[in-house]
C-alpha cells in the first residue's frame, strides 16, 4: 500500500487567504463586480488621456450604447430562463415531495448511526459539516485504538491513514470556527476535501490486512468506509444546494442591475441629439458618458463574477466519489 505522508500544509487546499482565491471564490460577488467596473473605468480613462479614444463622435458612441441595450435585454431574458430552471426543480406531486424528504431524513439517520452516542445531526449545512467532521475524526481514532495485537506493519499503515484523516478534520474544524455557519467558506470546506483517495486507502487496508485485523478493528474500518462514502454524498448534495442559491442570487442581481443599465444606455443615446451632436460640452460630456457606460456595463460584470465562481467550484468538484478526475489546482 502506498500513500504519501501528508502534513496539514500539504493537504489539498484551494489557496486559502490567496488574492486569486478571493477573486474566484471567497470574495463577495458584489465586490468582485465592483472591482471589474472600476478597472473598466480606469482603463477607458487612461485610453482617453492617451488620446486613443474619444466620445465626441455621435455615430460610434450611440452604436456602442445601442449594443449595450440589446445585450442587457438578452441578459434579462436569460434571467427568466434561469428562474424557470430553478423553480422547475421545486415542482412535484405530494408523493414526490414526500419521497425527497424521506430520502434526506434517511441519509441523516444513516450518518447519525456512525456517531458515538445518540446525538441528532444539525439541519443547517455548516453545522452538519461540523457534525460530520467530528464523527469522522472519532471513527478514525477508534480504528487506531482497536489495533491491539496487530503487527508493526499494520499499525504503521493504519497510523499513517488515521493521521491524514485527523489532519483533514482539524483543518475543516479550523475553517468552520473561523467563519460563520453557512458562509460560503464554510460550505466550501466540504467541497474542497476529496474523499476518493481516503476511500481507496480504506479499501486497500482492508484488502492487505483484513485477515490480520481484530474483529473490532475490521468493524471500525467498515464503519469509516461507509462514513467516507456518506461524506462524499454530502459533498455533492451541498454543491447542488449552493448552485441553486447562486443561480437564484444571480437572477435577482441581474434584474436589479439590468433595468438601471438599460436606462443609463438610453440616457447616453439621448444625450446625442438627432443629427446635432452631443448636447453637453467636454469635459462634462466625457465624465457623463464614462459613468453611464460603466452603469450599462454592470450586468455583464455581475454575470462575470457569478459565472466565474460557479465554473471554479464546478471544475474543482467535478469528480464523483470514488473517482477523482481533478488534476492540478482547481484555481
Short mmCIF file of N, CA, C and O in Angstrom, two decimals, residues 163-268:
data_model
loop_
_atom_site.label_atom_id
_atom_site.label_comp_id
_atom_site.label_asym_id
_atom_site.label_seq_id
_atom_site.Cartn_x
_atom_site.Cartn_y
_atom_site.Cartn_z
N UNK A 163 -3.74 9.49 10.69
CA UNK A 163 -3.16 10.84 10.83
C UNK A 163 -3.68 11.77 9.73
O UNK A 163 -3.98 12.94 9.98
N UNK A 164 -3.76 11.24 8.51
CA UNK A 164 -4.26 12.05 7.40
C UNK A 164 -5.72 12.44 7.61
O UNK A 164 -6.10 13.59 7.39
N UNK A 165 -6.54 11.49 8.07
CA UNK A 165 -7.95 11.77 8.33
C UNK A 165 -8.10 12.83 9.43
O UNK A 165 -8.88 13.78 9.30
N UNK A 166 -7.33 12.68 10.51
CA UNK A 166 -7.41 13.62 11.62
C UNK A 166 -6.95 15.01 11.20
O UNK A 166 -7.55 16.04 11.57
N UNK A 167 -5.89 15.08 10.39
CA UNK A 167 -5.40 16.37 9.92
C UNK A 167 -6.44 17.06 9.04
O UNK A 167 -6.66 18.28 9.15
N UNK A 168 -7.07 16.30 8.16
CA UNK A 168 -8.14 16.87 7.34
C UNK A 168 -9.26 17.41 8.22
O UNK A 168 -9.78 18.51 8.00
N UNK A 169 -9.66 16.62 9.22
CA UNK A 169 -10.74 17.04 10.12
C UNK A 169 -10.36 18.28 10.91
O UNK A 169 -11.19 19.19 11.09
N UNK A 170 -9.12 18.35 11.37
CA UNK A 170 -8.68 19.52 12.13
C UNK A 170 -8.70 20.79 11.26
O UNK A 170 -9.09 21.87 11.72
N UNK A 171 -8.26 20.65 10.00
CA UNK A 171 -8.28 21.79 9.09
C UNK A 171 -9.72 22.24 8.83
O UNK A 171 -10.01 23.44 8.77
N UNK A 172 -10.62 21.28 8.65
CA UNK A 172 -12.02 21.62 8.42
C UNK A 172 -12.60 22.33 9.64
O UNK A 172 -13.31 23.33 9.52
N UNK A 173 -12.30 21.81 10.84
CA UNK A 173 -12.80 22.43 12.07
C UNK A 173 -12.25 23.84 12.22
O UNK A 173 -12.99 24.77 12.61
N UNK A 174 -10.98 24.03 11.91
CA UNK A 174 -10.37 25.36 12.00
C UNK A 174 -11.08 26.34 11.06
O UNK A 174 -11.33 27.49 11.42
N UNK A 175 -11.39 25.88 9.87
CA UNK A 175 -12.09 26.74 8.91
C UNK A 175 -13.48 27.10 9.40
O UNK A 175 -13.92 28.25 9.31
N UNK A 176 -14.19 26.09 9.94
CA UNK A 176 -15.55 26.32 10.42
C UNK A 176 -15.55 27.30 11.58
O UNK A 176 -16.39 28.21 11.65
N UNK A 177 -14.60 27.14 12.50
CA UNK A 177 -14.56 28.03 13.67
C UNK A 177 -14.17 29.46 13.28
O UNK A 177 -14.50 30.41 13.98
N UNK A 178 -13.48 29.60 12.15
CA UNK A 178 -13.06 30.93 11.72
C UNK A 178 -14.07 31.65 10.87
O UNK A 178 -13.87 32.79 10.47
N UNK A 179 -15.19 31.00 10.56
CA UNK A 179 -16.22 31.61 9.73
C UNK A 179 -17.59 31.34 10.33
O UNK A 179 -17.77 30.40 11.10
N UNK A 180 -18.56 32.16 9.94
CA UNK A 180 -19.92 31.93 10.39
C UNK A 180 -20.48 30.69 9.71
O UNK A 180 -20.15 30.38 8.57
N UNK A 181 -21.35 29.98 10.44
CA UNK A 181 -22.01 28.83 9.84
C UNK A 181 -22.74 29.26 8.57
O UNK A 181 -23.43 30.27 8.54
N UNK A 182 -22.59 28.43 7.54
CA UNK A 182 -23.28 28.61 6.28
C UNK A 182 -22.77 29.79 5.46
O UNK A 182 -23.40 30.20 4.51
N UNK A 183 -21.63 30.38 5.87
CA UNK A 183 -20.97 31.30 4.96
C UNK A 183 -20.40 30.47 3.81
O UNK A 183 -20.30 29.25 3.89
N UNK A 184 -20.01 31.15 2.72
CA UNK A 184 -19.53 30.39 1.57
C UNK A 184 -18.27 29.61 1.91
O UNK A 184 -18.10 28.48 1.48
N UNK A 185 -17.38 30.20 2.71
CA UNK A 185 -16.15 29.50 3.08
C UNK A 185 -16.45 28.22 3.85
O UNK A 185 -15.76 27.21 3.70
N UNK A 186 -17.48 28.26 4.72
CA UNK A 186 -17.83 27.07 5.48
C UNK A 186 -18.34 25.97 4.56
O UNK A 186 -17.94 24.81 4.67
N UNK A 187 -19.22 26.32 3.64
CA UNK A 187 -19.74 25.32 2.71
C UNK A 187 -18.65 24.82 1.77
O UNK A 187 -18.65 23.66 1.36
N UNK A 188 -17.72 25.70 1.43
CA UNK A 188 -16.65 25.31 0.52
C UNK A 188 -15.72 24.28 1.15
O UNK A 188 -15.08 23.50 0.45
N UNK A 189 -15.67 24.26 2.48
CA UNK A 189 -14.78 23.33 3.17
C UNK A 189 -15.07 21.90 2.77
O UNK A 189 -14.16 21.10 2.50
N UNK A 190 -16.34 21.53 2.73
CA UNK A 190 -16.68 20.15 2.39
C UNK A 190 -16.50 19.88 0.91
O UNK A 190 -16.27 18.75 0.49
N UNK A 191 -16.57 20.93 0.08
CA UNK A 191 -16.36 20.75 -1.34
C UNK A 191 -14.90 20.51 -1.68
O UNK A 191 -14.58 19.81 -2.64
N UNK A 192 -13.99 21.11 -0.89
CA UNK A 192 -12.59 21.06 -1.25
C UNK A 192 -11.88 19.81 -0.73
O UNK A 192 -10.71 19.61 -1.02
N UNK A 193 -12.56 18.98 0.04
CA UNK A 193 -11.97 17.73 0.51
C UNK A 193 -12.40 16.61 -0.42
O UNK A 193 -13.60 16.36 -0.58
N UNK A 194 -11.46 15.97 -1.04
CA UNK A 194 -11.75 14.88 -1.95
C UNK A 194 -11.59 13.56 -1.20
O UNK A 194 -10.50 13.25 -0.72
N UNK A 195 -12.67 12.81 -1.07
CA UNK A 195 -12.66 11.58 -0.28
C UNK A 195 -12.26 10.35 -1.10
O UNK A 195 -12.21 9.24 -0.56
N UNK A 196 -12.01 10.52 -2.40
CA UNK A 196 -11.72 9.37 -3.25
C UNK A 196 -10.48 8.62 -2.79
O UNK A 196 -10.48 7.38 -2.68
N UNK A 197 -9.39 9.36 -2.49
CA UNK A 197 -8.16 8.71 -2.05
C UNK A 197 -8.35 8.04 -0.69
O UNK A 197 -7.78 6.97 -0.42
N UNK A 198 -9.14 8.69 0.20
CA UNK A 198 -9.38 8.10 1.52
C UNK A 198 -10.17 6.80 1.40
O UNK A 198 -9.89 5.83 2.11
N UNK A 199 -11.15 6.79 0.51
CA UNK A 199 -11.93 5.56 0.30
C UNK A 199 -11.05 4.47 -0.28
O UNK A 199 -11.12 3.30 0.14
N UNK A 200 -10.20 4.83 -1.22
CA UNK A 200 -9.31 3.84 -1.82
C UNK A 200 -8.35 3.28 -0.76
O UNK A 200 -8.12 2.06 -0.70
N UNK A 201 -7.80 4.17 0.08
CA UNK A 201 -6.87 3.71 1.11
C UNK A 201 -7.56 2.80 2.11
O UNK A 201 -6.99 1.80 2.56
N UNK A 202 -8.78 3.13 2.49
CA UNK A 202 -9.54 2.28 3.41
C UNK A 202 -9.73 0.89 2.82
O UNK A 202 -9.55 -0.14 3.51
N UNK A 203 -10.11 0.83 1.56
CA UNK A 203 -10.31 -0.47 0.91
C UNK A 203 -8.99 -1.23 0.77
O UNK A 203 -8.94 -2.46 0.86
N UNK A 204 -7.89 -0.46 0.54
CA UNK A 204 -6.58 -1.11 0.40
C UNK A 204 -6.14 -1.71 1.73
O UNK A 204 -5.59 -2.82 1.77
N UNK A 205 -6.37 -1.00 2.84
CA UNK A 205 -6.04 -1.55 4.16
C UNK A 205 -6.85 -2.81 4.43
O UNK A 205 -6.32 -3.81 4.93
N UNK A 206 -8.11 -2.78 4.10
CA UNK A 206 -8.95 -3.95 4.33
C UNK A 206 -8.50 -5.13 3.49
O UNK A 206 -8.53 -6.29 3.93
N UNK A 207 -8.06 -4.84 2.27
CA UNK A 207 -7.60 -5.92 1.39
C UNK A 207 -6.25 -6.49 1.85
O UNK A 207 -6.05 -7.71 1.86
N UNK A 208 -5.32 -5.60 2.21
CA UNK A 208 -3.97 -6.04 2.57
C UNK A 208 -3.90 -6.65 3.97
O UNK A 208 -3.12 -7.58 4.21
N UNK A 209 -4.69 -6.11 4.90
CA UNK A 209 -4.55 -6.50 6.31
C UNK A 209 -5.84 -7.02 6.94
O UNK A 209 -5.90 -7.14 8.16
N UNK A 210 -6.85 -7.26 6.11
CA UNK A 210 -8.14 -7.68 6.67
C UNK A 210 -8.04 -8.92 7.53
O UNK A 210 -8.69 -9.01 8.58
N UNK A 211 -7.22 -9.88 7.11
CA UNK A 211 -7.09 -11.12 7.88
C UNK A 211 -6.31 -10.92 9.17
O UNK A 211 -6.43 -11.74 10.10
N UNK A 212 -5.51 -9.84 9.24
CA UNK A 212 -4.69 -9.60 10.42
C UNK A 212 -5.37 -8.68 11.43
O UNK A 212 -4.87 -8.52 12.55
N UNK A 213 -6.46 -8.06 11.05
CA UNK A 213 -7.12 -7.11 11.94
C UNK A 213 -8.06 -7.82 12.90
O UNK A 213 -8.76 -8.76 12.51
N UNK A 214 -8.13 -7.38 14.15
CA UNK A 214 -9.15 -7.91 15.07
C UNK A 214 -10.55 -7.58 14.56
O UNK A 214 -10.73 -6.68 13.74
N UNK A 215 -11.53 -8.30 15.03
CA UNK A 215 -12.91 -8.07 14.57
C UNK A 215 -13.35 -6.64 14.85
O UNK A 215 -14.02 -6.01 14.02
N UNK A 216 -12.98 -6.11 16.02
CA UNK A 216 -13.36 -4.73 16.35
C UNK A 216 -12.75 -3.73 15.37
O UNK A 216 -13.41 -2.79 14.93
N UNK A 217 -11.48 -3.97 15.03
CA UNK A 217 -10.82 -3.05 14.09
C UNK A 217 -11.43 -3.15 12.71
O UNK A 217 -11.61 -2.13 12.01
N UNK A 218 -11.79 -4.36 12.30
CA UNK A 218 -12.41 -4.54 10.99
C UNK A 218 -13.78 -3.86 10.95
O UNK A 218 -14.15 -3.23 9.94
N UNK A 219 -14.51 -3.96 12.05
CA UNK A 219 -15.80 -3.27 12.12
C UNK A 219 -15.62 -1.75 12.04
O UNK A 219 -16.38 -1.06 11.35
N UNK A 220 -14.62 -1.24 12.74
CA UNK A 220 -14.36 0.20 12.71
C UNK A 220 -13.94 0.64 11.31
O UNK A 220 -14.32 1.72 10.85
N UNK A 221 -13.16 -0.19 10.64
CA UNK A 221 -12.72 0.14 9.28
C UNK A 221 -13.92 0.21 8.33
O UNK A 221 -14.02 1.12 7.50
N UNK A 222 -14.84 -0.74 8.46
CA UNK A 222 -16.04 -0.73 7.63
C UNK A 222 -16.93 0.47 7.95
O UNK A 222 -17.53 1.08 7.05
N UNK A 223 -17.02 0.81 9.22
CA UNK A 223 -17.80 1.99 9.61
C UNK A 223 -17.20 3.25 8.99
O UNK A 223 -17.92 4.12 8.49
N UNK A 224 -15.87 3.35 9.04
CA UNK A 224 -15.20 4.52 8.48
C UNK A 224 -15.40 4.59 6.97
O UNK A 224 -15.60 5.68 6.41
N UNK A 225 -15.35 3.44 6.30
CA UNK A 225 -15.56 3.41 4.85
C UNK A 225 -16.97 3.92 4.50
O UNK A 225 -17.14 4.75 3.59
N UNK A 226 -17.97 3.45 5.22
CA UNK A 226 -19.34 3.91 4.97
C UNK A 226 -19.48 5.40 5.26
O UNK A 226 -20.19 6.12 4.54
N UNK A 227 -18.81 5.87 6.31
CA UNK A 227 -18.89 7.28 6.67
C UNK A 227 -18.24 8.15 5.59
O UNK A 227 -18.76 9.23 5.24
N UNK A 228 -17.11 7.71 5.04
CA UNK A 228 -16.46 8.46 3.96
C UNK A 228 -17.35 8.52 2.72
O UNK A 228 -17.40 9.54 2.03
N UNK A 229 -18.05 7.43 2.44
CA UNK A 229 -18.98 7.44 1.32
C UNK A 229 -20.13 8.42 1.57
O UNK A 229 -20.55 9.15 0.66
N UNK A 230 -20.62 8.45 2.81
CA UNK A 230 -21.67 9.42 3.16
C UNK A 230 -21.16 10.85 3.05
O UNK A 230 -21.90 11.76 2.65
N UNK A 231 -19.89 11.07 3.42
CA UNK A 231 -19.31 12.41 3.30
C UNK A 231 -19.22 12.83 1.83
O UNK A 231 -19.43 14.00 1.50
N UNK A 232 -18.91 11.87 0.96
CA UNK A 232 -18.90 12.16 -0.48
C UNK A 232 -20.27 12.55 -0.99
O UNK A 232 -20.40 13.42 -1.85
N UNK A 233 -21.30 11.89 -0.46
CA UNK A 233 -22.68 12.25 -0.83
C UNK A 233 -23.00 13.67 -0.38
O UNK A 233 -23.59 14.47 -1.12
N UNK A 234 -22.61 14.01 0.86
CA UNK A 234 -22.84 15.36 1.38
C UNK A 234 -22.13 16.40 0.52
O UNK A 234 -22.67 17.49 0.26
N UNK A 235 -20.94 16.07 0.07
CA UNK A 235 -20.17 16.98 -0.78
C UNK A 235 -20.95 17.33 -2.04
O UNK A 235 -21.04 18.50 -2.44
N UNK A 236 -21.53 16.33 -2.69
CA UNK A 236 -22.30 16.56 -3.91
C UNK A 236 -23.61 17.27 -3.62
O UNK A 236 -24.06 18.15 -4.36
N UNK A 237 -24.27 16.88 -2.53
CA UNK A 237 -25.58 17.45 -2.21
C UNK A 237 -25.46 18.94 -1.87
O UNK A 237 -26.24 19.76 -2.36
N UNK A 238 -24.46 19.29 -1.04
CA UNK A 238 -24.30 20.70 -0.69
C UNK A 238 -23.85 21.52 -1.89
O UNK A 238 -24.18 22.71 -2.00
N UNK A 239 -23.12 20.90 -2.80
CA UNK A 239 -22.76 21.60 -4.03
C UNK A 239 -24.02 21.94 -4.82
O UNK A 239 -24.15 23.04 -5.38
N UNK A 240 -24.97 21.00 -4.89
CA UNK A 240 -26.22 21.25 -5.59
C UNK A 240 -27.00 22.38 -4.94
O UNK A 240 -27.53 23.27 -5.63
N UNK A 241 -27.08 22.37 -3.60
CA UNK A 241 -27.77 23.45 -2.88
C UNK A 241 -27.10 24.80 -3.16
O UNK A 241 -27.78 25.82 -3.35
N UNK A 242 -25.77 24.80 -3.17
CA UNK A 242 -25.04 26.04 -3.43
C UNK A 242 -25.35 26.56 -4.83
O UNK A 242 -25.59 27.77 -5.01
N UNK A 243 -25.35 25.67 -5.83
CA UNK A 243 -25.61 26.10 -7.20
C UNK A 243 -27.01 26.70 -7.32
O UNK A 243 -27.20 27.73 -8.00
N UNK A 244 -27.99 26.11 -6.67
CA UNK A 244 -29.34 26.65 -6.72
C UNK A 244 -29.38 28.05 -6.11
O UNK A 244 -30.00 28.97 -6.66
N UNK A 245 -28.70 28.22 -4.98
CA UNK A 245 -28.68 29.53 -4.32
C UNK A 245 -27.95 30.57 -5.16
O UNK A 245 -28.39 31.72 -5.28
N UNK A 246 -26.82 30.17 -5.74
CA UNK A 246 -26.05 31.11 -6.55
C UNK A 246 -26.84 31.55 -7.78
O UNK A 246 -26.83 32.72 -8.16
N UNK A 247 -27.52 30.60 -8.44
CA UNK A 247 -28.29 30.95 -9.63
C UNK A 247 -29.46 31.87 -9.26
O UNK A 247 -29.80 32.78 -10.03
N UNK A 248 -30.06 31.62 -8.10
CA UNK A 248 -31.15 32.50 -7.66
C UNK A 248 -30.62 33.91 -7.38
O UNK A 248 -31.24 34.91 -7.78
N UNK A 249 -29.47 34.02 -6.70
CA UNK A 249 -28.87 35.33 -6.43
C UNK A 249 -28.48 36.03 -7.73
O UNK A 249 -28.67 37.24 -7.88
N UNK A 250 -27.92 35.26 -8.66
CA UNK A 250 -27.53 35.83 -9.95
C UNK A 250 -28.75 36.41 -10.68
O UNK A 250 -28.69 37.52 -11.22
N UNK A 251 -29.84 35.66 -10.68
CA UNK A 251 -31.05 36.13 -11.35
C UNK A 251 -31.53 37.45 -10.74
O UNK A 251 -31.86 38.40 -11.46
N UNK A 252 -31.56 37.51 -9.42
CA UNK A 252 -32.04 38.71 -8.73
C UNK A 252 -31.15 39.91 -9.04
O UNK A 252 -31.65 41.01 -9.34
N UNK A 253 -29.83 39.71 -9.00
CA UNK A 253 -28.93 40.84 -9.19
C UNK A 253 -28.85 41.27 -10.66
O UNK A 253 -28.60 42.46 -10.94
N UNK A 254 -29.07 40.34 -11.57
CA UNK A 254 -29.13 40.74 -12.97
C UNK A 254 -30.34 41.63 -13.22
O UNK A 254 -30.28 42.59 -14.00
N UNK A 255 -31.44 41.32 -12.56
CA UNK A 255 -32.63 42.18 -12.69
C UNK A 255 -32.38 43.54 -12.05
O UNK A 255 -32.75 44.59 -12.61
N UNK A 256 -31.77 43.54 -10.85
CA UNK A 256 -31.50 44.80 -10.16
C UNK A 256 -30.59 45.73 -10.97
O UNK A 256 -30.76 46.95 -10.96
N UNK A 257 -29.60 45.14 -11.65
CA UNK A 257 -28.66 45.96 -12.41
C UNK A 257 -29.09 46.14 -13.86
O UNK A 257 -28.65 47.10 -14.51
N UNK A 258 -29.93 45.24 -14.37
CA UNK A 258 -30.33 45.30 -15.77
C UNK A 258 -31.16 46.51 -16.11
O UNK A 258 -30.94 47.19 -17.13
N UNK A 259 -32.15 46.82 -15.26
CA UNK A 259 -33.03 47.97 -15.53
C UNK A 259 -32.25 49.28 -15.49
O UNK A 259 -32.35 50.10 -16.42
N UNK A 260 -31.44 49.56 -14.44
CA UNK A 260 -30.63 50.79 -14.46
C UNK A 260 -29.66 50.83 -15.63
O UNK A 260 -29.37 51.91 -16.17
N UNK A 261 -29.13 49.67 -16.02
CA UNK A 261 -28.17 49.64 -17.13
C UNK A 261 -28.84 50.05 -18.44
O UNK A 261 -28.27 50.82 -19.23
N UNK A 262 -30.05 49.55 -18.69
CA UNK A 262 -30.77 49.92 -19.90
C UNK A 262 -31.11 51.41 -19.87
O UNK A 262 -30.98 52.12 -20.88
N UNK A 263 -31.55 51.89 -18.69
CA UNK A 263 -31.87 53.31 -18.56
C UNK A 263 -30.64 54.17 -18.81
O UNK A 263 -30.71 55.21 -19.50
N UNK A 264 -29.48 53.76 -18.28
CA UNK A 264 -28.24 54.53 -18.48
C UNK A 264 -27.85 54.56 -19.95
O UNK A 264 -27.43 55.61 -20.48
N UNK A 265 -27.99 53.43 -20.64
CA UNK A 265 -27.65 53.39 -22.06
C UNK A 265 -28.59 54.27 -22.87
O UNK A 265 -28.16 54.97 -23.80
N UNK A 266 -29.88 54.27 -22.52
CA UNK A 266 -30.85 55.11 -23.24
C UNK A 266 -30.54 56.59 -23.03
O UNK A 266 -30.57 57.39 -23.98
N UNK A 267 -30.23 56.96 -21.78
CA UNK A 267 -29.90 58.36 -21.49
C UNK A 267 -28.65 58.78 -22.27
O UNK A 267 -28.58 59.90 -22.81
N UNK A 268 -27.69 57.88 -22.35
CA UNK A 268 -26.46 58.19 -23.08
C UNK A 268 -26.75 58.45 -24.56
O UNK A 268 -26.19 59.37 -25.17
#
